Amino acid sequence: MFPKTPPMGFNTWNTFGENISDEMIRQTADAMVEKGLQAAGYEYLVIDDCWSKRQRDPVTDKIVPDPVKFPNGMKAVSDYVHEKGLKFGMYSCVGVRTCADYPGSFDHEFLDAATFAEYGADYLKYDYCYRPDKTNGELLYRKMSMALKASGRDILLSACNWGCDDVHRWIRSTGAGLYRSTGDIIDNFVSFRDIFLSQLDNFVYSAPGCFNDMDMLTVGMYSRGNVGSTGCTDLEYRTQFSLWCMFGIPLMLGCDVRDINDVTLKLVTNPNLLRINQDIECRPPFIARECDNNRRNAYGRVLSDNELAIMFTNLSDDRDTSLWLPFENLGLPIASGKGLRVRDAFTGEDKGVFKEYMKQALEPHDCAVYIAQIVDV
Ligand code: GLA
């Protein structure tokens, strides 16, 4: 499966951890449709770790769904998700056990891929725990990719090796459609800031077919759930979502979408931010201005239809910041006689035409995102 733009959906891990069930998945599928998330592009509903029994079936050697959590089996859940017009995602691991100590797919790749295809899976998140020493991680991703292709179903492979073993150098060649490039996110500002900053040199590897995945969003969690931590403010969630959109990162919601609040819903369905994230050209952003060890930067990103995204960040705790971006840094010198007509991505408001430069004041942890068009000045 070759995703043309960053995959979008929901994953159970951040909020639910091991507390997953048939009922909770069905309710989530309902909510994704009723609240307009599906219409906004969130199409995958992915069940993460902890869905199976602790041991394989002794006769068939297959992984078996936990009969308490999923009393109707996985095909029934998958059918329900498909009836809603959504796509269904499963989870396994390259190692002998998953990260939460359930059976992994090591040495069972083809059997398990066939099982996921029987379930009607469209997506497989494939984790990296309990890999036997001296085995080759790259080869294990190649194996699962082949196994998924051999299953006869078009299943998107979502690699999750946390950026180890120079993954960005080889992952595209395996056939995976996205790859986790960092350790696990938890729901606080420092966690997502450091995840983002760690990837500044790697976005160039992200392109149609295989996207850099900085982990599921914590937007809207407000400290609740499995990776709850201290939570973030709404302003910080807006910065997280904006970074993920600006940098073309897969958008996998991690909050409980059944009771998502209006602020979060409005943010994650913002058409301008999603237009940037889903831009068909999938070009990497560039640093247009660097300040304070990349805490206070300006970024540019060439979009389709002659548009350009501009983002200012204040990822520092510094209150006294005003960021200055000369358009020369975007490749638009004053001598060109051109300037930028700019609209605010958060509000859609037309901010008018700027020439030569923009200046942006930002509170700590805040950001600004604009969509611009080149015009005569
Ligand atoms: C790893 C992954 C997480 C999640 C857990 C499940 O830590 O990075 O995203 O899938 O395993 O146990």
CSV table of C-alpha atoms and ligand atoms in Angstrom, one decimal:
chain,number,residue,atom,x,y,z
A,1,MET,CA,0.0,0.0,0.0
A,2,PHE,CA,1.5,3.3,-1.2
A,3,PRO,CA,0.0,6.3,0.8
A,4,LYS,CA,0.2,9.4,-1.4
A,5,THR,CA,-0.2,11.7,1.6
A,6,PRO,CA,0.4,11.2,5.4
A,7,PRO,CA,-2.1,8.6,6.7
A,8,MET,CA,-4.8,9.9,9.1
A,9,GLY,CA,-6.8,8.0,11.8
A,10,PHE,CA,-7.1,7.0,15.4
A,11,ASN,CA,-5.0,4.6,17.5
A,12,THR,CA,-6.0,3.1,20.9
A,13,TRP,CA,-2.7,3.2,22.7
A,14,ASN,CA,-2.4,6.8,24.0
A,15,THR,CA,-5.7,6.8,25.9
A,16,PHE,CA,-6.7,3.2,26.3
A,17,GLY,CA,-3.6,1.1,26.6
A,18,GLU,CA,-4.7,-2.4,27.5
A,19,ASN,CA,-8.3,-1.2,28.2
A,20,ILE,CA,-9.6,-1.9,24.7
A,21,SER,CA,-12.7,-3.8,23.8
A,22,ASP,CA,-15.2,-4.6,21.0
A,23,GLU,CA,-17.6,-2.1,22.5
A,24,MET,CA,-15.1,0.7,22.8
A,25,ILE,CA,-13.9,0.2,19.2
A,26,ARG,CA,-17.5,0.3,17.9
A,27,GLN,CA,-18.2,3.4,19.9
A,28,THR,CA,-15.0,5.0,18.5
A,29,ALA,CA,-16.0,4.1,15.0
A,30,ASP,CA,-19.4,5.7,15.5
A,31,ALA,CA,-17.8,8.8,17.0
A,32,MET,CA,-15.4,9.2,14.1
A,33,VAL,CA,-18.3,9.3,11.7
A,34,GLU,CA,-20.8,11.3,13.8
A,35,LYS,CA,-18.3,14.0,14.8
A,36,GLY,CA,-17.1,14.6,11.3
A,37,LEU,CA,-13.6,13.2,11.8
A,38,GLN,CA,-14.0,10.7,9.0
A,39,ALA,CA,-15.2,13.4,6.7
A,40,ALA,CA,-12.1,15.5,7.6
A,41,GLY,CA,-9.9,12.5,6.4
A,42,TYR,CA,-9.4,10.4,9.5
A,43,GLU,CA,-9.9,7.0,8.0
A,44,TYR,CA,-7.9,4.4,9.9
A,45,LEU,CA,-9.1,3.0,13.2
A,46,VAL,CA,-6.1,1.1,14.6
A,47,ILE,CA,-6.1,-1.3,17.6
A,48,ASP,CA,-2.7,-1.2,19.2
A,49,ASP,CA,-1.1,-3.7,21.7
A,50,CYS,CA,-3.0,-5.9,24.2
A,51,TRP,CA,-5.7,-7.2,21.9
A,52,SER,CA,-4.8,-10.9,22.0
A,53,LYS,CA,-4.6,-13.8,24.4
A,54,ARG,CA,-1.2,-14.2,26.1
A,55,GLN,CA,-0.3,-17.3,24.2
A,56,ARG,CA,-0.9,-18.5,20.6
A,57,ASP,CA,-3.4,-21.3,19.9
A,58,PRO,CA,-1.5,-24.6,20.7
A,59,VAL,CA,-3.0,-26.3,17.7
A,60,THR,CA,-3.1,-23.7,14.9
A,61,ASP,CA,-0.2,-21.6,16.2
A,62,LYS,CA,-2.3,-18.5,15.4
A,63,ILE,CA,-2.6,-15.4,17.6
A,64,VAL,CA,-6.0,-15.5,19.2
A,65,PRO,CA,-8.1,-12.4,20.1
A,66,ASP,CA,-8.7,-12.0,23.8
A,67,PRO,CA,-12.2,-13.6,24.2
A,68,VAL,CA,-13.1,-11.2,27.0
A,69,LYS,CA,-12.1,-8.0,25.2
A,70,PHE,CA,-13.3,-9.2,21.8
A,71,PRO,CA,-16.0,-11.8,22.4
A,72,ASN,CA,-17.1,-11.7,18.8
A,73,GLY,CA,-13.6,-12.1,17.4
A,74,MET,CA,-11.8,-9.6,15.2
A,75,LYS,CA,-13.6,-10.1,11.9
A,76,ALA,CA,-16.8,-8.8,13.5
A,77,VAL,CA,-15.1,-5.7,14.8
A,78,SER,CA,-13.4,-5.1,11.4
A,79,ASP,CA,-16.8,-5.6,9.6
A,80,TYR,CA,-18.3,-3.0,11.8
A,81,VAL,CA,-15.5,-0.5,11.2
A,82,HIS,CA,-15.8,-1.2,7.4
A,83,GLU,CA,-19.5,-0.7,7.5
A,84,LYS,CA,-18.9,2.8,8.8
A,85,GLY,CA,-16.7,3.5,5.8
A,86,LEU,CA,-13.5,3.4,7.9
A,87,LYS,CA,-10.4,1.3,7.5
A,88,PHE,CA,-9.3,-1.2,10.1
A,89,GLY,CA,-5.8,-1.4,11.7
A,90,MET,CA,-4.1,-4.1,13.7
A,91,TYR,CA,-0.9,-4.3,15.7
A,92,SER,CA,2.0,-6.8,16.1
A,93,CYS,CA,5.7,-6.8,16.7
A,94,VAL,CA,8.9,-8.0,15.0
A,95,GLY,CA,10.0,-9.8,18.2
A,96,VAL,CA,8.9,-12.9,20.0
A,97,ARG,CA,6.6,-10.8,22.2
A,98,THR,CA,4.9,-7.4,21.8
A,99,CYS,CA,6.0,-4.5,24.0
A,100,ALA,CA,3.2,-5.3,26.4
A,101,ASP,CA,4.2,-9.0,26.5
A,102,TYR,CA,1.7,-10.6,24.1
A,103,PRO,CA,2.7,-12.9,21.3
A,104,GLY,CA,4.9,-11.2,18.6
A,105,SER,CA,5.2,-12.2,15.0
A,106,PHE,CA,8.9,-13.3,15.0
A,107,ASP,CA,9.1,-16.5,12.9
A,108,HIS,CA,5.3,-16.3,12.3
A,109,GLU,CA,5.3,-13.4,9.8
A,110,PHE,CA,3.4,-15.2,7.0
A,111,LEU,CA,0.9,-16.9,9.3
A,112,ASP,CA,0.1,-13.7,11.1
A,113,ALA,CA,-0.1,-11.6,7.9
A,114,ALA,CA,-2.6,-14.2,6.6
A,115,THR,CA,-4.5,-13.9,9.9
A,116,PHE,CA,-4.7,-10.1,9.7
A,117,ALA,CA,-5.9,-10.4,6.1
A,118,GLU,CA,-8.6,-12.8,7.3
A,119,TYR,CA,-9.7,-10.2,9.8
A,120,GLY,CA,-10.0,-7.7,7.0
A,121,ALA,CA,-7.1,-5.5,8.2
A,122,ASP,CA,-6.0,-2.5,6.1
A,123,TYR,CA,-3.1,-1.4,8.3
A,124,LEU,CA,-0.6,-3.1,10.5
A,125,LYS,CA,1.5,-1.3,13.1
A,126,TYR,CA,4.6,-3.3,13.5
A,127,ASP,CA,6.6,-2.7,16.7
A,128,TYR,CA,10.2,-3.5,17.7
A,129,CYS,CA,10.3,-5.1,21.2
A,130,TYR,CA,11.7,-8.5,22.1
A,131,ARG,CA,13.8,-8.9,19.0
A,132,PRO,CA,16.1,-11.8,19.5
A,133,ASP,CA,19.8,-10.7,19.7
A,134,LYS,CA,21.7,-10.9,16.5
A,135,THR,CA,18.6,-10.8,14.3
A,136,ASN,CA,18.5,-8.0,11.7
A,137,GLY,CA,15.7,-5.4,12.2
A,138,GLU,CA,15.8,-4.3,8.6
A,139,LEU,CA,15.3,-7.9,7.4
A,140,LEU,CA,12.4,-8.4,9.8
A,141,TYR,CA,10.6,-5.4,8.4
A,142,ARG,CA,11.2,-6.7,4.9
A,143,LYS,CA,9.8,-10.1,5.9
A,144,MET,CA,6.6,-8.7,7.3
A,145,SER,CA,6.2,-6.4,4.2
A,146,MET,CA,6.5,-9.5,2.0
A,147,ALA,CA,4.1,-11.4,4.2
A,148,LEU,CA,1.5,-8.7,3.9
A,149,LYS,CA,1.9,-8.6,0.1
A,150,ALA,CA,1.6,-12.4,0.0
A,151,SER,CA,-1.6,-12.2,2.1
A,152,GLY,CA,-3.5,-11.0,-0.9
A,153,ARG,CA,-4.9,-8.0,0.9
A,154,ASP,CA,-3.6,-4.4,0.5
A,155,ILE,CA,-2.4,-3.7,4.0
A,156,LEU,CA,-0.5,-0.6,4.9
A,157,LEU,CA,2.7,-1.4,6.9
A,158,SER,CA,3.3,1.1,9.7
A,159,ALA,CA,6.8,0.4,11.0
A,160,CYS,CA,7.5,1.3,14.6
A,161,ASN,CA,11.2,0.9,15.4
A,162,TRP,CA,11.6,4.3,17.2
A,163,GLY,CA,14.2,5.7,14.8
A,164,CYS,CA,16.7,3.0,15.6
A,165,ASP,CA,19.3,1.4,13.2
A,166,ASP,CA,19.2,4.4,10.8
A,167,VAL,CA,15.7,3.4,9.8
A,168,HIS,CA,15.2,6.4,7.5
A,169,ARG,CA,17.9,5.1,5.2
A,170,TRP,CA,16.3,1.7,4.4
A,171,ILE,CA,12.6,1.8,5.5
A,172,ARG,CA,11.3,3.1,2.2
A,173,SER,CA,12.8,0.2,0.4
A,174,THR,CA,11.0,-2.4,2.5
A,175,GLY,CA,7.5,-1.2,1.3
A,176,ALA,CA,6.4,0.3,4.6
A,177,GLY,CA,4.1,3.3,4.3
A,178,LEU,CA,5.2,5.1,7.5
A,179,TYR,CA,7.8,4.7,10.1
A,180,ARG,CA,8.1,5.8,13.7
A,181,SER,CA,11.2,7.9,14.0
A,182,THR,CA,11.3,8.5,17.8
A,183,GLY,CA,10.5,7.0,21.2
A,184,ASP,CA,7.1,7.1,22.7
A,185,ILE,CA,5.2,10.4,23.1
A,186,ILE,CA,3.7,11.2,26.5
A,187,ASP,CA,1.1,13.9,27.1
A,188,ASN,CA,3.2,17.0,28.0
A,189,PHE,CA,4.9,19.8,26.1
A,190,VAL,CA,8.5,18.8,26.6
A,191,SER,CA,7.8,15.3,25.2
A,192,PHE,CA,6.4,16.5,21.8
A,193,ARG,CA,8.8,19.4,21.6
A,194,ASP,CA,11.8,17.1,21.9
A,195,ILE,CA,10.4,14.5,19.6
A,196,PHE,CA,9.9,17.3,17.0
A,197,LEU,CA,13.4,18.8,17.5
A,198,SER,CA,15.0,15.4,17.2
A,199,GLN,CA,13.7,15.1,13.6
A,200,LEU,CA,14.8,18.4,12.2
A,201,ASP,CA,17.4,16.7,10.0
A,202,ASN,CA,15.2,13.8,8.9
A,203,PHE,CA,12.1,15.3,7.3
A,204,VAL,CA,13.8,15.2,3.9
A,205,TYR,CA,13.4,11.4,4.0
A,206,SER,CA,9.6,11.8,4.3
A,207,ALA,CA,7.8,11.7,0.9
A,208,PRO,CA,4.8,10.1,-0.8
A,209,GLY,CA,4.8,6.3,-0.1
A,210,CYS,CA,6.7,6.4,3.2
A,211,PHE,CA,6.2,9.1,5.9
A,212,ASN,CA,8.2,10.0,9.0
A,213,ASP,CA,5.9,9.3,11.9
A,214,MET,CA,6.6,11.2,15.1
A,215,ASP,CA,3.9,9.2,17.0
A,216,MET,CA,0.3,9.4,17.8
A,217,LEU,CA,-1.0,12.8,18.8
A,218,THR,CA,-1.8,13.6,22.4
A,219,VAL,CA,-4.0,16.5,21.4
A,220,GLY,CA,-7.2,16.6,23.5
A,221,MET,CA,-6.0,14.1,26.1
A,222,TYR,CA,-5.7,16.6,28.9
A,223,SER,CA,-3.5,14.2,30.9
A,224,ARG,CA,-6.1,11.4,30.9
A,225,GLY,CA,-5.3,7.9,29.8
A,226,ASN,CA,-2.4,5.5,29.3
A,227,VAL,CA,0.3,8.1,28.3
A,228,GLY,CA,-1.5,10.9,30.3
A,229,SER,CA,1.4,12.6,32.1
A,230,THR,CA,0.8,16.2,33.1
A,231,GLY,CA,-1.3,17.1,29.9
A,232,CYS,CA,-0.9,20.2,27.8
A,233,THR,CA,-2.8,23.5,27.6
A,234,ASP,CA,-5.0,24.1,24.5
A,235,LEU,CA,-2.3,26.5,23.2
A,236,GLU,CA,0.3,23.7,23.5
A,237,TYR,CA,-2.0,21.2,21.8
A,238,ARG,CA,-2.5,23.7,19.0
A,239,THR,CA,1.3,23.9,18.6
A,240,GLN,CA,1.6,20.1,18.6
A,241,PHE,CA,-1.0,19.7,15.9
A,242,SER,CA,0.4,22.6,13.9
A,243,LEU,CA,3.9,21.0,13.9
A,244,TRP,CA,2.5,17.7,12.8
A,245,CYS,CA,0.6,19.4,10.0
A,246,MET,CA,3.4,21.6,8.9
A,247,PHE,CA,5.9,18.8,8.8
A,248,GLY,CA,3.7,16.3,6.9
A,249,ILE,CA,3.5,13.8,9.8
A,250,PRO,CA,0.8,11.1,9.9
A,251,LEU,CA,-2.1,12.3,12.0
A,252,MET,CA,-3.2,9.5,14.3
A,253,LEU,CA,-5.5,10.8,17.0
A,254,GLY,CA,-4.8,9.5,20.5
A,255,CYS,CA,-7.5,11.1,22.6
A,256,ASP,CA,-10.8,9.5,23.4
A,257,VAL,CA,-12.7,10.7,20.3
A,258,ARG,CA,-16.0,9.6,21.9
A,259,ASP,CA,-15.9,12.6,24.2
A,260,ILE,CA,-13.6,14.9,22.2
A,261,ASN,CA,-14.4,18.6,23.2
A,262,ASP,CA,-15.2,21.4,20.8
A,263,VAL,CA,-11.8,23.1,21.0
A,264,THR,CA,-10.0,19.8,20.0
A,265,LEU,CA,-12.5,18.9,17.3
A,266,LYS,CA,-12.2,22.3,15.7
A,267,LEU,CA,-8.4,22.1,15.8
A,268,VAL,CA,-8.0,18.6,14.4
A,269,THR,CA,-10.5,19.3,11.6
A,270,ASN,CA,-9.1,22.8,10.7
A,271,PRO,CA,-9.2,22.8,6.9
A,272,ASN,CA,-6.1,25.0,6.5
A,273,LEU,CA,-3.9,22.9,8.7
A,274,LEU,CA,-5.1,19.7,7.1
A,275,ARG,CA,-4.6,21.3,3.7
A,276,ILE,CA,-0.9,21.8,4.6
A,277,ASN,CA,-0.5,18.3,6.1
A,278,GLN,CA,-2.2,16.6,3.1
A,279,ASP,CA,-0.6,18.7,0.4
A,280,ILE,CA,-0.2,16.5,-2.6
A,281,GLU,CA,3.4,17.5,-3.3
A,282,CYS,CA,4.5,16.4,0.2
A,283,ARG,CA,7.6,18.6,0.2
A,284,PRO,CA,9.7,18.9,3.3
A,285,PRO,CA,9.6,22.2,5.1
A,286,PHE,CA,12.9,24.2,5.5
A,287,ILE,CA,14.3,26.3,8.2
A,288,ALA,CA,13.9,29.9,7.1
A,289,ARG,CA,15.3,31.3,10.3
A,290,GLU,CA,17.0,29.6,13.2
A,291,CYS,CA,17.2,31.1,16.7
A,292,ASP,CA,17.8,29.9,20.2
A,293,ASN,CA,18.8,26.3,19.3
A,294,ASN,CA,15.8,25.8,17.0
A,295,ARG,CA,13.4,26.8,19.8
A,296,ARG,CA,12.4,30.1,18.0
A,297,ASN,CA,12.3,29.4,14.3
A,298,ALA,CA,10.6,30.3,11.1
A,299,TYR,CA,9.9,27.6,8.6
A,300,GLY,CA,8.8,27.7,5.0
A,301,ARG,CA,7.1,24.9,3.0
A,302,VAL,CA,6.4,24.9,-0.7
A,303,LEU,CA,2.8,23.7,-1.3
A,304,SER,CA,0.9,22.9,-4.5
A,305,ASP,CA,-1.1,25.5,-6.4
A,306,ASN,CA,1.6,28.1,-6.0
A,307,GLU,CA,1.0,28.4,-2.3
A,308,LEU,CA,3.5,28.5,0.5
A,309,ALA,CA,3.1,27.6,4.2
A,310,ILE,CA,5.0,29.7,6.8
A,311,MET,CA,5.3,28.8,10.4
A,312,PHE,CA,6.7,30.6,13.4
A,313,THR,CA,7.4,28.7,16.6
A,314,ASN,CA,8.3,29.7,20.2
A,315,LEU,CA,9.2,26.4,21.8
A,316,SER,CA,11.1,28.2,24.5
A,317,ASP,CA,9.8,29.6,27.8
A,318,ASP,CA,11.0,33.0,26.7
A,319,ARG,CA,8.2,35.7,26.9
A,320,ASP,CA,10.1,38.4,25.1
A,321,THR,CA,10.2,37.0,21.6
A,322,SER,CA,9.6,38.7,18.3
A,323,LEU,CA,10.5,36.7,15.3
A,324,TRP,CA,11.6,38.4,12.1
A,325,LEU,CA,11.5,36.6,8.8
A,326,PRO,CA,13.0,38.4,5.8
A,327,PHE,CA,11.3,37.0,2.6
A,328,GLU,CA,14.8,36.8,1.1
A,329,ASN,CA,15.2,33.7,3.2
A,330,LEU,CA,12.2,32.2,1.4
A,331,GLY,CA,13.8,33.0,-1.9
A,332,LEU,CA,11.7,36.1,-2.5
A,333,PRO,CA,14.0,39.1,-2.6
A,334,ILE,CA,12.6,42.6,-2.4
A,335,ALA,CA,14.1,43.4,-5.8
A,336,SER,CA,11.6,40.9,-7.3
A,337,GLY,CA,8.8,43.3,-6.9
A,338,LYS,CA,6.8,40.5,-5.3
A,339,GLY,CA,5.4,40.0,-1.9
A,340,LEU,CA,3.1,37.6,-0.1
A,341,ARG,CA,-0.7,37.7,0.5
A,342,VAL,CA,-1.1,35.9,3.7
A,343,ARG,CA,-4.0,34.2,5.5
A,344,ASP,CA,-3.9,32.9,9.1
A,345,ALA,CA,-4.3,29.1,9.1
A,346,PHE,CA,-6.0,29.0,12.4
A,347,THR,CA,-8.8,31.5,11.6
A,348,GLY,CA,-8.7,31.7,7.8
A,349,GLU,CA,-8.5,35.5,8.2
A,350,ASP,CA,-6.8,37.4,5.3
A,351,LYS,CA,-3.9,39.3,6.9
A,352,GLY,CA,-3.2,41.3,3.8
A,353,VAL,CA,-0.1,41.7,1.7
A,354,PHE,CA,3.4,41.7,3.2
A,355,LYS,CA,6.5,42.7,1.4
A,356,GLU,CA,10.1,42.2,2.3
A,357,TYR,CA,9.5,40.6,5.7
A,358,MET,CA,7.0,39.4,8.4
A,359,LYS,CA,7.4,39.9,12.1
A,360,GLN,CA,5.7,37.7,14.6
A,361,ALA,CA,5.4,38.0,18.4
A,362,LEU,CA,4.7,34.7,20.2
A,363,GLU,CA,3.9,33.7,23.8
A,364,PRO,CA,5.9,30.8,25.2
A,365,HIS,CA,5.0,27.4,23.5
A,366,ASP,CA,2.9,29.2,20.9
A,367,CYS,CA,3.1,29.2,17.1
A,368,ALA,CA,1.6,30.9,14.1
A,369,VAL,CA,0.9,29.3,10.8
A,370,TYR,CA,0.1,31.1,7.5
A,371,ILE,CA,-0.7,30.1,4.0
A,372,ALA,CA,0.7,32.6,1.5
A,373,GLN,CA,0.6,33.4,-2.2
A,374,ILE,CA,3.0,35.3,-4.3
A,375,VAL,CA,1.6,38.7,-5.5
A,376,ASP,CA,2.9,41.9,-7.1
A,377,VAL,CA,3.6,44.7,-4.6
B,1,GLA,C1,5.7,0.6,22.0
B,1,GLA,C2,5.3,1.6,20.9
B,1,GLA,C3,4.0,2.3,21.3
B,1,GLA,C4,2.9,1.3,21.7
B,1,GLA,C5,3.4,0.3,22.7
B,1,GLA,C6,2.5,-0.8,23.0
B,1,GLA,O1,6.2,1.3,23.1
B,1,GLA,O2,6.3,2.5,20.6
B,1,GLA,O3,3.5,3.2,20.3
B,1,GLA,O4,2.5,0.6,20.5
B,1,GLA,O5,4.7,-0.3,22.3
B,1,GLA,O6,3.0,-1.7,23.9
